[in-house]
mmCIF file of C-alpha atoms in Angstrom:
data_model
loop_
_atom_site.group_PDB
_atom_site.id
_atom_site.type_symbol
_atom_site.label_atom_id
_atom_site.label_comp_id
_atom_site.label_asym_id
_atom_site.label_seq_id
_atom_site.Cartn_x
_atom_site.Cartn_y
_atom_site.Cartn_z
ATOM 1 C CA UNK A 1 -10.395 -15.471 1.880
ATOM 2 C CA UNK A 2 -10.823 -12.142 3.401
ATOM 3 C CA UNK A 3 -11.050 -9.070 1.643
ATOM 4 C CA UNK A 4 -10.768 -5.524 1.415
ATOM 5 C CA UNK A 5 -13.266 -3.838 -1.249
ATOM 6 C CA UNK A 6 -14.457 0.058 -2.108
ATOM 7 C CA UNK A 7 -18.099 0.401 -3.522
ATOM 8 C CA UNK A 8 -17.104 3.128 -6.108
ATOM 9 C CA UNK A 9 -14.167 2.733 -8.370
ATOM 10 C CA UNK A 10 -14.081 6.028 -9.570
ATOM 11 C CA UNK A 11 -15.430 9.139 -8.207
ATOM 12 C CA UNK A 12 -15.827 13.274 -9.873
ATOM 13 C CA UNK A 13 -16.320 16.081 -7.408
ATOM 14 C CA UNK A 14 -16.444 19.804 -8.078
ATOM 15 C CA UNK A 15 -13.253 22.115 -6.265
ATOM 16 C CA UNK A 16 -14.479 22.911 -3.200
ATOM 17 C CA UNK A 17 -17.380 20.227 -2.177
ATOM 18 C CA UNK A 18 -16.796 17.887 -0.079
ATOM 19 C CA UNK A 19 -16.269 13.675 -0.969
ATOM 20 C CA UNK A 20 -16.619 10.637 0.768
ATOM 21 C CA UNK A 21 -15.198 7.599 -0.855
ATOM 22 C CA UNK A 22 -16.219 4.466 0.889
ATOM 23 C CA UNK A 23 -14.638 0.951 1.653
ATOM 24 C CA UNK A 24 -16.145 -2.443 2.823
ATOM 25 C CA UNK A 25 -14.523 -4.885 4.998
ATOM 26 C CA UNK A 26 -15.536 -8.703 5.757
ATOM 27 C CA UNK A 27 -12.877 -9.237 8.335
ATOM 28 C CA UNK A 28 -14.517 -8.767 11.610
ATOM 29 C CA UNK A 29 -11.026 -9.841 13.333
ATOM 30 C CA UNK A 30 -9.620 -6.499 11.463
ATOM 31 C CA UNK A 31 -9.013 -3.675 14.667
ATOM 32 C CA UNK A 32 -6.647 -1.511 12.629
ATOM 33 C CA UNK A 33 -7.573 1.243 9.449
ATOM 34 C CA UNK A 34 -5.401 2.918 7.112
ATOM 35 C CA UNK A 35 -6.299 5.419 4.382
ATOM 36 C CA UNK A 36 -3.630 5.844 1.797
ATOM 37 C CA UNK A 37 -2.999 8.193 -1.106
ATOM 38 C CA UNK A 38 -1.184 7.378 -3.993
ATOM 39 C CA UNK A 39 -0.624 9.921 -6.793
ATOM 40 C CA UNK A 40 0.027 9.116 -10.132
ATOM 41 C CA UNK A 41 3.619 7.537 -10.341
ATOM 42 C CA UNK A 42 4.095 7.351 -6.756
ATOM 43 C CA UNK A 43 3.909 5.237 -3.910
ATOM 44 C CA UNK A 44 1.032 5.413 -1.450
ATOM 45 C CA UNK A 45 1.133 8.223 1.209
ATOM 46 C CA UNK A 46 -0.279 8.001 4.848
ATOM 47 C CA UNK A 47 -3.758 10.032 5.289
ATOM 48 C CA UNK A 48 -5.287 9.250 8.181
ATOM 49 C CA UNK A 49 -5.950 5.918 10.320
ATOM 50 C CA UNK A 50 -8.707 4.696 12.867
ATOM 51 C CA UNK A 51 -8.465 1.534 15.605
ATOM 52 C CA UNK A 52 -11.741 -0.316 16.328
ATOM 53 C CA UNK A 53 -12.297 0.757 19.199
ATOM 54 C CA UNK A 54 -13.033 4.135 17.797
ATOM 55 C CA UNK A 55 -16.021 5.318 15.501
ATOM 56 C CA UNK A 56 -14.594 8.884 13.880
ATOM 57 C CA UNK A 57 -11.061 10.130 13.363
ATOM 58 C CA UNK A 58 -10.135 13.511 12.096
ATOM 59 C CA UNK A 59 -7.084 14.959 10.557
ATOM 60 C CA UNK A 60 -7.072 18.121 8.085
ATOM 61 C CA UNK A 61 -9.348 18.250 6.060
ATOM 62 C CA UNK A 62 -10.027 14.923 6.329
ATOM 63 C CA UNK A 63 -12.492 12.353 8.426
ATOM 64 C CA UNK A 64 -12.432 8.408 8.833
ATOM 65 C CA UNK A 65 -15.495 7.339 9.684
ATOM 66 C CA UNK A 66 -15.318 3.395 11.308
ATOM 67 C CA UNK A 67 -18.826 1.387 11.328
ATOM 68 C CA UNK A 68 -17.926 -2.058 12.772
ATOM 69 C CA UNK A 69 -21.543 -3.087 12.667
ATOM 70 C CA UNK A 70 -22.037 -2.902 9.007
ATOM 71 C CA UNK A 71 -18.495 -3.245 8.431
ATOM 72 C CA UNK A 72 -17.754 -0.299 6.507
ATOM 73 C CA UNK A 73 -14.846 2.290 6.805
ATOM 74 C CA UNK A 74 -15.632 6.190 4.907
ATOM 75 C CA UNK A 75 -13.443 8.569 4.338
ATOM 76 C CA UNK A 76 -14.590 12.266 3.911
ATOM 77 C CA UNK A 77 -12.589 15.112 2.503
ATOM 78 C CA UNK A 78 -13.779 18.622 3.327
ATOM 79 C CA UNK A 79 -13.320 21.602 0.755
ATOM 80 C CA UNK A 80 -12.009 19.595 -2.322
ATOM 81 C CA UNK A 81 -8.653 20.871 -3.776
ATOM 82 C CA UNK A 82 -7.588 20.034 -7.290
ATOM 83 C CA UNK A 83 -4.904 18.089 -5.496
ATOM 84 C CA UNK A 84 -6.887 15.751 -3.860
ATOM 85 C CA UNK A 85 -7.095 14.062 -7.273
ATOM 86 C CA UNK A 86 -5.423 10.724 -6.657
ATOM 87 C CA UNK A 87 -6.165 7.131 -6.230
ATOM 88 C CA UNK A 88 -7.440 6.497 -2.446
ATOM 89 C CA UNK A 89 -6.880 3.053 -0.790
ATOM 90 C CA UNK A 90 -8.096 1.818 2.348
ATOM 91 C CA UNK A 91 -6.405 -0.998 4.094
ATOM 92 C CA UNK A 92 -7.183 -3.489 6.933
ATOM 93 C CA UNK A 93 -5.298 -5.109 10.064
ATOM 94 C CA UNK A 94 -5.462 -8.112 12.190
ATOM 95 C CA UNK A 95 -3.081 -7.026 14.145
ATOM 96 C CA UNK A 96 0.284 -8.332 12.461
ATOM 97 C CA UNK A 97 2.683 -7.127 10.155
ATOM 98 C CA UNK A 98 0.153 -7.011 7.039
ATOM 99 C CA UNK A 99 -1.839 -4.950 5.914
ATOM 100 C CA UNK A 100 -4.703 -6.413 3.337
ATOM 101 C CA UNK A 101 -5.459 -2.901 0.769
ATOM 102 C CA UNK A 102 -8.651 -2.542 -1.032
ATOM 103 C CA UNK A 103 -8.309 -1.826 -4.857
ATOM 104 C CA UNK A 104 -8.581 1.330 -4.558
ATOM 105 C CA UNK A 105 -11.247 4.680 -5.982
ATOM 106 C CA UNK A 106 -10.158 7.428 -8.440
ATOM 107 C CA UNK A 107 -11.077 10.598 -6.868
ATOM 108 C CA UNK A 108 -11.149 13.187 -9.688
ATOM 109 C CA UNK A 109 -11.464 17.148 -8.613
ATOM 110 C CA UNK A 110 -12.916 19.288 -11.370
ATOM 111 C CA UNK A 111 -12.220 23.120 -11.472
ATOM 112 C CA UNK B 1 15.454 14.210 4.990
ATOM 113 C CA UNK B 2 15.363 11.016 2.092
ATOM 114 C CA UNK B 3 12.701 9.230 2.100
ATOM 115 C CA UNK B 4 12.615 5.530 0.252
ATOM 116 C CA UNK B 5 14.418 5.365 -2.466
ATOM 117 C CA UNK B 6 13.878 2.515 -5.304
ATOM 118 C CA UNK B 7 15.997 1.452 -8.554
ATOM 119 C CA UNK B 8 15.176 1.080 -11.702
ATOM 120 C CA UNK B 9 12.210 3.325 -11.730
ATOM 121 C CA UNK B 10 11.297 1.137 -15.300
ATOM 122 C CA UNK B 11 12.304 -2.289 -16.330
ATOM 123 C CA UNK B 12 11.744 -3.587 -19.367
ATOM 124 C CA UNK B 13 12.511 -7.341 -19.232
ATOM 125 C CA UNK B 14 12.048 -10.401 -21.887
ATOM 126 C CA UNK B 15 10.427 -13.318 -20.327
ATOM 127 C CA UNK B 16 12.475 -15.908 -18.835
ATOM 128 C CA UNK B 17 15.125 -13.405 -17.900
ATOM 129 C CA UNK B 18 16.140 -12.650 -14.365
ATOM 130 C CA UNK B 19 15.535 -9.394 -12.670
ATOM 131 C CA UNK B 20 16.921 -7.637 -9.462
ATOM 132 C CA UNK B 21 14.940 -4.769 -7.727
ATOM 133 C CA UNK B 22 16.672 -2.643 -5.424
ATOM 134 C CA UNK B 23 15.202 -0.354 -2.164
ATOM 135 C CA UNK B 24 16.771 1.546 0.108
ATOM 136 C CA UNK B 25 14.814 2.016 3.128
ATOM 137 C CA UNK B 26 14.740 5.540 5.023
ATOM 138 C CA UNK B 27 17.691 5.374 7.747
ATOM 139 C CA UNK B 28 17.191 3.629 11.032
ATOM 140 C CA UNK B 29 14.127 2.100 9.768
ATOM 141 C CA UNK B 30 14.287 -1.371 11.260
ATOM 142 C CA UNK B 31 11.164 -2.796 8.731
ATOM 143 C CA UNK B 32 11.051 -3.014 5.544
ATOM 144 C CA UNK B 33 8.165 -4.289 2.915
ATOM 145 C CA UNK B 34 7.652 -5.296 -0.563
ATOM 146 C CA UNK B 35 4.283 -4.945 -2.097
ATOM 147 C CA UNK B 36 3.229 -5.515 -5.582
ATOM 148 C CA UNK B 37 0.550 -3.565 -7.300
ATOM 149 C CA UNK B 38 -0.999 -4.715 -10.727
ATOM 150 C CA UNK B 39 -2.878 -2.319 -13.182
ATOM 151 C CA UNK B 40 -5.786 -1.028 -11.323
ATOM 152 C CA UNK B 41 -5.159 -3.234 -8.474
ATOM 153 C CA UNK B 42 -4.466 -2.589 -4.661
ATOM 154 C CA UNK B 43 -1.226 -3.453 -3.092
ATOM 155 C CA UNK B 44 -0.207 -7.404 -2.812
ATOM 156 C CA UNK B 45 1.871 -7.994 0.527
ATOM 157 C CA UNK B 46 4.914 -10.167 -0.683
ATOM 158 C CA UNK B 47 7.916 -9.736 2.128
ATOM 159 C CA UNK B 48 8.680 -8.049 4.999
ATOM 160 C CA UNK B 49 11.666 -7.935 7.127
ATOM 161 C CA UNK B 50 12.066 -6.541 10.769
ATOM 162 C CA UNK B 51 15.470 -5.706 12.395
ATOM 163 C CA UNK B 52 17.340 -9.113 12.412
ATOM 164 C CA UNK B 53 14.871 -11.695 12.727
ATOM 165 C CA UNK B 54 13.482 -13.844 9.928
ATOM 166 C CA UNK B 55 11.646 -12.371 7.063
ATOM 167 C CA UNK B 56 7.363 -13.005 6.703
ATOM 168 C CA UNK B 57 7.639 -14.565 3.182
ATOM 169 C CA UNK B 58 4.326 -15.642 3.670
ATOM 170 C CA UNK B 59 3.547 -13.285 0.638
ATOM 171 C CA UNK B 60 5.538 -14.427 -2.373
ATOM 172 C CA UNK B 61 3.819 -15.831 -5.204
ATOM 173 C CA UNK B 62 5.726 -18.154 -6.360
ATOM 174 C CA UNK B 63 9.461 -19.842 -5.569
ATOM 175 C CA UNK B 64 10.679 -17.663 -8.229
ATOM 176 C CA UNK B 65 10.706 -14.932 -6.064
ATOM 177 C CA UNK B 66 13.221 -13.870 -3.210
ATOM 178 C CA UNK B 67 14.521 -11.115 -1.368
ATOM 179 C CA UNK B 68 17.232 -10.283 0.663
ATOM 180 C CA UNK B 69 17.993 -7.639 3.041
ATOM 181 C CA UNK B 70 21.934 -6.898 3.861
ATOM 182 C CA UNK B 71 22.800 -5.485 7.045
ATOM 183 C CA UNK B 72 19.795 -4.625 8.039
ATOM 184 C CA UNK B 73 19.651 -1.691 5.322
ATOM 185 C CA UNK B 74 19.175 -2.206 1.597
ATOM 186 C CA UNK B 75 16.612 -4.930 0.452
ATOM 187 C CA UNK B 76 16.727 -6.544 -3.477
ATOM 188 C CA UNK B 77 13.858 -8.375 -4.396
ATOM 189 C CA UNK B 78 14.994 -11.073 -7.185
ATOM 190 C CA UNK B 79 12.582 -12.343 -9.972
ATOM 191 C CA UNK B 80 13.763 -15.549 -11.183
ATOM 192 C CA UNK B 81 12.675 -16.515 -14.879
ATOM 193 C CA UNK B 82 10.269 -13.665 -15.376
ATOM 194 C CA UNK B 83 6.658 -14.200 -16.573
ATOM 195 C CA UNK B 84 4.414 -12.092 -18.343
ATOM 196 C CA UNK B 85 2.616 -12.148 -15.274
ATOM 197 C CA UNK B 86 4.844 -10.546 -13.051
ATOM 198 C CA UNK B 87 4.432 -7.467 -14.713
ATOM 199 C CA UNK B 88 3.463 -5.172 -12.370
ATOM 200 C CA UNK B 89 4.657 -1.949 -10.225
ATOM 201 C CA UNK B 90 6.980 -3.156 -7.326
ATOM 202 C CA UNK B 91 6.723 -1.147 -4.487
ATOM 203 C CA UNK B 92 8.838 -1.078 -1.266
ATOM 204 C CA UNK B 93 7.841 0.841 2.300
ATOM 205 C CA UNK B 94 9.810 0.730 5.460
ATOM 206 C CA UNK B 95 8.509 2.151 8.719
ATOM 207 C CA UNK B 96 10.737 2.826 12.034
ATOM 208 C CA UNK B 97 9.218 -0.003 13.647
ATOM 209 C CA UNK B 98 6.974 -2.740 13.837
ATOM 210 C CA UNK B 99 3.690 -2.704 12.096
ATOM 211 C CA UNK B 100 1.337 -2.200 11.852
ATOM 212 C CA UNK B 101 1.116 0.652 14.404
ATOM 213 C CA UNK B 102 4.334 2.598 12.827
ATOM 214 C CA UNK B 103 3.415 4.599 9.649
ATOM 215 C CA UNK B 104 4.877 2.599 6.370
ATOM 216 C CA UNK B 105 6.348 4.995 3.759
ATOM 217 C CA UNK B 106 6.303 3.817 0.214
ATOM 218 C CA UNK B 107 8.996 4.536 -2.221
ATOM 219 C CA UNK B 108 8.060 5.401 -5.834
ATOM 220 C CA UNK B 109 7.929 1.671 -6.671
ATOM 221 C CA UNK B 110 10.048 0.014 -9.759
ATOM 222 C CA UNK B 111 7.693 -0.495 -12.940
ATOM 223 C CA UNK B 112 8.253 -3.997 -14.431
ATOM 224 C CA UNK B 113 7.705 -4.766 -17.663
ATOM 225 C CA UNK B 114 8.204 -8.436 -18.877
ATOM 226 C CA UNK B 115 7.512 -8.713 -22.788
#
């Protein structure tokens, strides 16, 4: 079936660079990206999203980058802050009620 | 104001036993969502429910599982005969309209443990 996937499960970056964690998609039907958050013992928070018919998003602090070619979905935090440490997901629609999530990268600050 | 609210935040279960999960959806959200997440896993689409009209069950695992959403509010999700293998964090998200367009918030999710 289709699927959602992240290259990196697990990613350390010093306070104040800046990440990108990366996700790969197979669904070429997908036209809808979401980035979540989820903290530890907490539900998944809304970041940022992207539609396919864009290529670059930006919020605070934060950039999705869409690639429909190579089928790959980035998202870049600027300025690391110790609490940007959380689990990141990235999730996929085809344009129904579901969304398909990746399983997810642990993005670790260090001070 | 409140965002989604879920009971038990723990449940320790034995296997075979039945288990209700309860959410209460942010107010005048017309969909609701149950996920479940596993250890390490991303987030498993099981239900979801918009305004009156039949729920997408399309995502329950087994015929064990069920969930029911009165008056268009609160939603249980019911685990019949528990496994070992539904052990898992049980998360719930409602959004003011229909997705996927309309941001989902997540509750803090009910962890269920089934010994």
């Amino acid at each position: 079936g289709e699927s959602v996937g992240l290259h990196l499960p697990t990613l350390s970056v010093q306070e104040g660079d800046n990440s990108i964690i990366n996700c790969a998609y197979s669904n070429s039907a997908s036209d809808y990206f979401i980035w979540y958050k989820q903290e530890s013992g907490k539900g998944p928070q809304f970041i940022i999203d992207i539609r396919s018919n864009m290529d670059k998003r930006q919020g605070q602090r934060v950039t999705v980058l869409l690639n429909k070619t190579v089928k790959h979905l980035s998202l870049q935090i600027a300025a690391t802050q110790p609490g940007d440490s959380a689990v990141y997901f990235c999730a996929e629609n085809q344009g129904n009620e579901k969304l398909t999530f990746g399983t997810g990268t642990r993005l670790t600050i260090i001070p | 104001g409140a965002g989604v609210s879920q009971s038990p935040s723990n449940k320790v279960t034995e296997k075979g036993k039945d288990v209700e999960l309860r959410c209460d959806p942010i107010s005048g959200h017309t969909a609701l969502y149950w996920y479940r997440q596993s250890l390490g896993q991303g987030l498993e689409f099981l239900i979801y429910f918009q305004g009156n009209s039949a729920p997408d069950k399309s995502g329950l695992p087994s015929d064990r599982f069920s969930a029911e959403r009165t008056g268009g509010s609160v939603s249980t999700l019911t685990i019949q005969r528990t496994q070992q293998e539904d052990s898992a964090v049980y998360l719930c998200a409602s959004s003011l309209g229909r997705a996927p367009y309309n941001e989902q918030f997540f509750g803090p999710g009910t962890r269920l443990t089934v010994l």
